[in-house]
CSV table of C-alpha atoms and ligand atoms in Angstrom, one decimal:
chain,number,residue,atom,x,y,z
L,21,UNK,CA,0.0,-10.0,-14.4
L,22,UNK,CA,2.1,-10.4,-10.9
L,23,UNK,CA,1.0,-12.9,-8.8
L,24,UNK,CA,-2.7,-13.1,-7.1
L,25,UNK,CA,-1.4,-14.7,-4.4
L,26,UNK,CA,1.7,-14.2,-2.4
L,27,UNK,CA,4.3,-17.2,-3.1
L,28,UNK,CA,4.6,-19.0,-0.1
L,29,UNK,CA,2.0,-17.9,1.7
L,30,UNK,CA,-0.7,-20.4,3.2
L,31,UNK,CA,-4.0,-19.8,0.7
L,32,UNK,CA,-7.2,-19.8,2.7
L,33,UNK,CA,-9.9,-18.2,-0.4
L,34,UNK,CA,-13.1,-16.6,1.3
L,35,UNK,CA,-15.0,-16.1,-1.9
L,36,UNK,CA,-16.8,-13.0,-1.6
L,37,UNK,CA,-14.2,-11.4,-3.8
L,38,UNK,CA,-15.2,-7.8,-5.2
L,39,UNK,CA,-13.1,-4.9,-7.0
L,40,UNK,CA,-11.0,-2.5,-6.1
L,41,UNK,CA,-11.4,1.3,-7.4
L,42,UNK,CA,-8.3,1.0,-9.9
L,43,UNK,CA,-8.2,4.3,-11.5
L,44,UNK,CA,-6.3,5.1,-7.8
L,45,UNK,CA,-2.7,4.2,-7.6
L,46,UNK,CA,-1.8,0.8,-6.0
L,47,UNK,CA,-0.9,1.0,-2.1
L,48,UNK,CA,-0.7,-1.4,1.5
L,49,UNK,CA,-2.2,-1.1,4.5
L,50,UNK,CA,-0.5,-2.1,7.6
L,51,UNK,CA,-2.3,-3.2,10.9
L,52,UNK,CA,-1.6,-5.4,14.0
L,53,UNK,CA,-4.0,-8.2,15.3
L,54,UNK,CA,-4.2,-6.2,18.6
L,55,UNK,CA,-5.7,-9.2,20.4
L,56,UNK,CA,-4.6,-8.5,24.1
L,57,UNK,CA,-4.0,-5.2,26.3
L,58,UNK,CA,-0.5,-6.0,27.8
L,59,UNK,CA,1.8,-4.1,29.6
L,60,UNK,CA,5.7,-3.3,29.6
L,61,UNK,CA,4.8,-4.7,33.5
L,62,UNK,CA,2.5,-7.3,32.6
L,63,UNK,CA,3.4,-8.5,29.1
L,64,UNK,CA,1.3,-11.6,27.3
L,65,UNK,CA,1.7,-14.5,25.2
L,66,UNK,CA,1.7,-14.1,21.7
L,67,UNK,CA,-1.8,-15.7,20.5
L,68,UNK,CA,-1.3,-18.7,17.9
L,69,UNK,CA,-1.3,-18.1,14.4
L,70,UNK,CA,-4.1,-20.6,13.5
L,71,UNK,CA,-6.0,-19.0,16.0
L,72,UNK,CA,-5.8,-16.1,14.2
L,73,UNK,CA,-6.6,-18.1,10.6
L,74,UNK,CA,-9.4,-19.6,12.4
L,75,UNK,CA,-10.8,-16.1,12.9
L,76,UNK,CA,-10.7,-14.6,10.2
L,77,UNK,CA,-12.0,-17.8,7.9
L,78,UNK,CA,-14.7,-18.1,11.1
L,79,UNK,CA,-16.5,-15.6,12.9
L,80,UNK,CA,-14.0,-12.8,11.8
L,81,UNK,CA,-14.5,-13.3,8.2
L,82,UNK,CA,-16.2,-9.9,7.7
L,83,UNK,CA,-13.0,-8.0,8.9
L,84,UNK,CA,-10.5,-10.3,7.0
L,85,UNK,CA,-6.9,-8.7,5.6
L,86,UNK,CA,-5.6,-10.0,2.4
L,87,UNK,CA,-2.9,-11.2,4.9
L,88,UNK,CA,-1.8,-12.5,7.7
L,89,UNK,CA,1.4,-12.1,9.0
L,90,UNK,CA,4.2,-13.7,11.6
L,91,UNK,CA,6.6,-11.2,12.0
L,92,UNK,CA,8.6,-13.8,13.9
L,93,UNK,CA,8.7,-17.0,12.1
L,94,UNK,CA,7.3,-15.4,8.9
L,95,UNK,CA,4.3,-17.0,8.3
L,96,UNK,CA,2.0,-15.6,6.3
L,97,UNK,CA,-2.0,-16.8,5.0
L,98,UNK,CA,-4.0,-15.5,2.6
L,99,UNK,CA,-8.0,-14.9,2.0
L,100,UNK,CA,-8.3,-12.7,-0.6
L,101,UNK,CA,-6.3,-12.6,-3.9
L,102,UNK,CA,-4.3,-9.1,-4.7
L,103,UNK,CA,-7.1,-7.7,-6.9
L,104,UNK,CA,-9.7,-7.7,-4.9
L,105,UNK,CA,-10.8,-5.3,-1.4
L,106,UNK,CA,-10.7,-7.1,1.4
L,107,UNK,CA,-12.2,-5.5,4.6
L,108,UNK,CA,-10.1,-4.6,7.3
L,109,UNK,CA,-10.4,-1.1,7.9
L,110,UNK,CA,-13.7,1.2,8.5
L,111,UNK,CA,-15.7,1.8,5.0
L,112,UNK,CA,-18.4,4.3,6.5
L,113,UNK,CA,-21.0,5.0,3.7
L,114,UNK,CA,-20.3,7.8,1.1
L,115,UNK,CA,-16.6,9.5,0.6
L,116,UNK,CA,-13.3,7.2,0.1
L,117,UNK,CA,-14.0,3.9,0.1
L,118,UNK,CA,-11.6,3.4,2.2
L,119,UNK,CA,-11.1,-0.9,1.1
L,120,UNK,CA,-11.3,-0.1,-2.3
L,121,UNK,CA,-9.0,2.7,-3.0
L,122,UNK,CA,-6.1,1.6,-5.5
L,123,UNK,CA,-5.0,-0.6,-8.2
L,124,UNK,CA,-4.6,-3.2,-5.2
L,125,UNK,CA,-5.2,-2.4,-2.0
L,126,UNK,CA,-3.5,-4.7,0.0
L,127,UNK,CA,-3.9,-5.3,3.6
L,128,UNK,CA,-2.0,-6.8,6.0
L,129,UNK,CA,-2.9,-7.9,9.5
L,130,UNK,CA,0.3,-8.5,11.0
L,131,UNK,CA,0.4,-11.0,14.0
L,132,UNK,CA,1.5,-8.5,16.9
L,133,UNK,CA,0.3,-6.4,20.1
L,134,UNK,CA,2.5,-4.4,22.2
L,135,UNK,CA,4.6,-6.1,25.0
L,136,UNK,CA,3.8,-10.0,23.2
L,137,UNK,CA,6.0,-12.2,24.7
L,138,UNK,CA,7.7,-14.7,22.3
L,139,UNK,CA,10.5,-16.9,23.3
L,140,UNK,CA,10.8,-14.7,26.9
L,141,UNK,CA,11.6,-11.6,25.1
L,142,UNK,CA,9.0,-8.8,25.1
L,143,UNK,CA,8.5,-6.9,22.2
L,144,UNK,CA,6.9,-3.4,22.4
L,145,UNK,CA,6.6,-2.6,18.5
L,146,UNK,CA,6.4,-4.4,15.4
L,147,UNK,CA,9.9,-2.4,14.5
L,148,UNK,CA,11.5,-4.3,17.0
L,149,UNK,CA,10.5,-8.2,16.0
L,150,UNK,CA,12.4,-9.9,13.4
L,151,UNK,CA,10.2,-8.8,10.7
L,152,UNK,CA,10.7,-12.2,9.1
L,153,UNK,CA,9.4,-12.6,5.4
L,154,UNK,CA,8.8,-8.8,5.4
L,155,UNK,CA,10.8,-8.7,2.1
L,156,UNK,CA,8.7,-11.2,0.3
L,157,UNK,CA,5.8,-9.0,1.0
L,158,UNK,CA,7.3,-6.2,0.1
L,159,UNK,CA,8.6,-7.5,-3.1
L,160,UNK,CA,4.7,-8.7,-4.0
L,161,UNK,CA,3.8,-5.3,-3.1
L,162,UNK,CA,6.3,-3.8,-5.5
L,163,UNK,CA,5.2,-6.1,-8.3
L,164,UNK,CA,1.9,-4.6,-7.9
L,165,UNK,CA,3.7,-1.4,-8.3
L,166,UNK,CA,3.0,-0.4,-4.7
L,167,UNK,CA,5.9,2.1,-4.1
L,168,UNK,CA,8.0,2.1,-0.7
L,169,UNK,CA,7.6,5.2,0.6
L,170,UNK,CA,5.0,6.0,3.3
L,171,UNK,CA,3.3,9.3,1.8
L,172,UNK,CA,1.7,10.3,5.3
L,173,UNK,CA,5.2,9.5,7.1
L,174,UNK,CA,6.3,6.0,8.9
L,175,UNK,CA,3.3,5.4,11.4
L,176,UNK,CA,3.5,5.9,14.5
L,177,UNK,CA,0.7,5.6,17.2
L,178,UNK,CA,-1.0,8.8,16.9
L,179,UNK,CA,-3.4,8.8,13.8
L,180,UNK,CA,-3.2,11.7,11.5
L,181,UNK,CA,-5.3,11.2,8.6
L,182,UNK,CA,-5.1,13.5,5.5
L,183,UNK,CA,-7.9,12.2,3.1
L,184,UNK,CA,-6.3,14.6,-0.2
L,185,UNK,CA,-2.9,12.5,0.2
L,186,UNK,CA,-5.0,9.0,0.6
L,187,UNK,CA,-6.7,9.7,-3.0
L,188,UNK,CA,-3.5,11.0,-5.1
L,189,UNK,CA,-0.3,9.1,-3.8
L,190,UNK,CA,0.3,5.4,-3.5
L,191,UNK,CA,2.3,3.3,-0.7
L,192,UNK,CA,2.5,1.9,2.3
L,193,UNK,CA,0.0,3.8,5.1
L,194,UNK,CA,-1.1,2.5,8.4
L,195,UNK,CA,-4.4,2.4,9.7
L,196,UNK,CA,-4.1,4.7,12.1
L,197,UNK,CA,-3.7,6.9,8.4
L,198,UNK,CA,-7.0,5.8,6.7
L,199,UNK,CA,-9.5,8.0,6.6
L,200,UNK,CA,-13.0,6.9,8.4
L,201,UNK,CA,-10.9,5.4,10.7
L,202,UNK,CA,-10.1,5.8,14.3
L,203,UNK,CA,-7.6,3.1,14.9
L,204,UNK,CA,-4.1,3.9,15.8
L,205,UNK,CA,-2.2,0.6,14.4
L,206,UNK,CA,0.3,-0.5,13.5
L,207,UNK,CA,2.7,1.6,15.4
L,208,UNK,CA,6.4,2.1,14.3
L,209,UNK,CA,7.4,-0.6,11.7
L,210,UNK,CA,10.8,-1.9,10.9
L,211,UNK,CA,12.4,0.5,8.1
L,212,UNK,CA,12.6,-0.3,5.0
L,213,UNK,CA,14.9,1.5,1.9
L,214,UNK,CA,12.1,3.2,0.3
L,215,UNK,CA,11.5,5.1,3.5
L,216,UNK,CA,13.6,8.3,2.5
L,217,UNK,CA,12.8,11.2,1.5
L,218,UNK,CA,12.3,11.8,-2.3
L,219,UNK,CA,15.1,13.6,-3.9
L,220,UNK,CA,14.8,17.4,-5.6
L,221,UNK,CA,12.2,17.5,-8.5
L,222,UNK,CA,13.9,18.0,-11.7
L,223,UNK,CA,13.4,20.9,-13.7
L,224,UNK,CA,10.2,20.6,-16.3
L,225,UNK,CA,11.3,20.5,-19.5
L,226,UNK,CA,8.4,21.8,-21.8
L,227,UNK,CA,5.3,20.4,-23.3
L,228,UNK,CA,7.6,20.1,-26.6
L,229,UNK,CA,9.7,17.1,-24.9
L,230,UNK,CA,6.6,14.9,-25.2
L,231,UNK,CA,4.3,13.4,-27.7
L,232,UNK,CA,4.1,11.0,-30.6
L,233,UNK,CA,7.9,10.6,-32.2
L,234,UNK,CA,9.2,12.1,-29.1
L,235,UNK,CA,12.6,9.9,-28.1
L,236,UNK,CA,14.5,11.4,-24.7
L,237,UNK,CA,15.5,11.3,-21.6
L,238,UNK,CA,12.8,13.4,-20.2
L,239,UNK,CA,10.3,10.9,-21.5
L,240,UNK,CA,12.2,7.9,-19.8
L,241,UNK,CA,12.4,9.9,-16.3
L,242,UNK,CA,8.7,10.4,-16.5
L,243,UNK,CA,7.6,6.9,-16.8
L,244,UNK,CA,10.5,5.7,-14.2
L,245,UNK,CA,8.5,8.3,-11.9
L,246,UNK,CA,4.8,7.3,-12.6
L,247,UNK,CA,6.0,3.5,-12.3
L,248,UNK,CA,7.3,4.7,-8.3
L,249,UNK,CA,4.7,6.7,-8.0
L,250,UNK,CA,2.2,3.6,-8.6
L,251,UNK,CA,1.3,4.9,-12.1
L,252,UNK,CA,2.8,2.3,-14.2
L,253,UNK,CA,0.0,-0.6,-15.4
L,254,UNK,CA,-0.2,0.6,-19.1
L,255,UNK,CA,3.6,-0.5,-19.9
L,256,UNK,CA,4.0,-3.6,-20.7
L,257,UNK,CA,7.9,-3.9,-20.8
L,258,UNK,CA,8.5,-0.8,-18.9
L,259,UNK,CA,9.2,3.0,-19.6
L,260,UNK,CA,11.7,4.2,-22.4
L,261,UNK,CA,12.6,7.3,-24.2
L,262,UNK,CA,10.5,6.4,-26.5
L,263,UNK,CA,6.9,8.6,-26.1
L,264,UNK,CA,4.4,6.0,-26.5
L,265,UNK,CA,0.5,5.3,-25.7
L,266,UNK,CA,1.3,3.5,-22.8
L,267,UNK,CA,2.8,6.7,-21.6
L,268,UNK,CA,0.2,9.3,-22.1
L,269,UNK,CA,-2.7,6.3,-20.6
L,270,UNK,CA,-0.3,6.1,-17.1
L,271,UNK,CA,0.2,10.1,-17.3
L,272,UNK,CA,-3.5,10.5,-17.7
L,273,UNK,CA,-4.5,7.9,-14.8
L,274,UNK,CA,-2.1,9.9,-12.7
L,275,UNK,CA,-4.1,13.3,-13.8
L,276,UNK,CA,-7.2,11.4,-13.1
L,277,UNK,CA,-5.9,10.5,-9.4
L,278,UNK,CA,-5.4,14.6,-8.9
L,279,UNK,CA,-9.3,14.9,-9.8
L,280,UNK,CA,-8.0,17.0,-12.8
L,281,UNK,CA,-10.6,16.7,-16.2
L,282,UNK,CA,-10.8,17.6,-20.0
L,283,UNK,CA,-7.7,19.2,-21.5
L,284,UNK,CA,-5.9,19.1,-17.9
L,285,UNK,CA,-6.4,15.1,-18.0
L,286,UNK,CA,-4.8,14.5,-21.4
L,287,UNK,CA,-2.1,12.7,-20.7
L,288,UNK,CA,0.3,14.8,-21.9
L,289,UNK,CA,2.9,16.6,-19.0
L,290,UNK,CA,2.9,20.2,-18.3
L,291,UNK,CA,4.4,22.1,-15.8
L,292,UNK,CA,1.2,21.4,-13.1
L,293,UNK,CA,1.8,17.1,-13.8
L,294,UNK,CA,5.6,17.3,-13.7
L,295,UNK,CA,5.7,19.3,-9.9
L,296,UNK,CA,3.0,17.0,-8.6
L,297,UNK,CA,4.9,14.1,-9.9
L,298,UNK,CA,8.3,14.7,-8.4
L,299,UNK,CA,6.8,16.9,-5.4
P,1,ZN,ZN1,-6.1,-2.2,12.1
């Protein structure tokens, strides 16, 4: 199992630990602490970071990330471990439970409003900061098999919300993108690789090309694509051209996540699995 905790990161437990709805794929939601209303004119301070840890292990315990995050010196704390919800966004009763949805569903509060003054610069977005210890994070979110890509687009500050998308594809999504919701954070992030666009589909190549005994490449570029698409926690060592259980459980998890049932949940490819896969 990757790690529960991020290495590095300063471990501050809350308990109150409960599930997350894992038959979804694995994804990270991005926020920003938001804790003053500056101005390109009238810019603020950047609040402390143990300010912030004292909120959310105090009075703010009830809206507590997994994370905390310094995009300037790159500290990071922690409250809940990866495989649990923690409760950051909006989770109005009934439909998507919107802390819950994924293998992890990681969140991270990261340590920012608009026009923060660090050092007597002023920083408008989190994209312009040094983003410092942004690759651990993302690394820990990879292990988790949290793809790169942001299936609803980089954020930006307007919130469009697309609830379909949400259930069936994991990443990164801000919570301006989280259904229930009616924040508009983060705003533009720094890029990261995994931000362009996914490549042409390749053709199918037949029902025949999978099942027990099958060995080739078409079996190999089907689990490389359910592991990036977040679909990847039967495998132990990894995919191969080698058809195997492992494959038709993570092929079936990611029919499951289309809210397909009975022969169209087997876990076996056709045509409809392959096009939403590499669509
Ligand atoms: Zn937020």
């Amino acid at each position: 199992m990757p790690d529960l905790w991020l290495p590095g990161a300063e471990r501050h437990p809350l308990g109150d630990t409960a599930p997350t709805d894992t038959r979804y794929a694995p994804r990270v939601i991005w926020h920003i602490t938001w804790d003053k209303n500056a101005t390109r004119a009238k810019p603020a301070d950047l609040v402390p970071f143990d300010q912030l840890v004292r909120y959310f292990t105090g009075s703010g315990s009830s809206v507590a990330p997994h994370l905390l995050w310094d995009p300037f010196s790159g500290r990071t704390a922690q409250f809940y471990p990866a495989d649990s919800r923690s409760k950051s966004v909006v989770d109005a009763p009934g439909g998507t439970r919107t802390n819950r949805t994924g293998r992890v569903c990681l969140q991270v509060e990261t340590l920012f409003f608009p026009y923060c003054r660090v050092g007597g610069r002023t920083f408008a977005t989190v994209r312009d900061t040094p983003a410092k210890g942004l690759d651990k994070i993302l690394a820990w979110a990879r292990s988790w098999g949290v793809p790169d890509d942001w299936p609803m687009g980089t954020p930006t500050w307007s919130a469009d919300r697309d609830e379909h998308t949400w259930e069936t594809r994991g990443g990164h999504y801000g919570h301006g993108q989280t259904p229930e919701n009616q924040h508009t954070d983060p705003g533009p992030m720094p890029k990261w690789s995994g931000a362009s666009p996914v490549p042409k589909p390749p053709p199918f190549p037949g029902r025949s090309a999978f099942g027990p005994g099958k060995s080739n490449a078409s079996v190999l570029l089907l689990g490389q694509q359910l592991v990036r698409r977040g679909f990847g926690k039967h495998y132990r060592v990894g995919p191969s051209r080698d058809w195997g259980e492992a494959d038709r459980l993570n092929t079936r998890d990611f029919q499951l996540a289309q809210h397909w049932s009975g022969s169209d949940a087997d876990g076996y490819p056709g045509p409809q699995t392959w096009a939403r896969l590499f669509g």
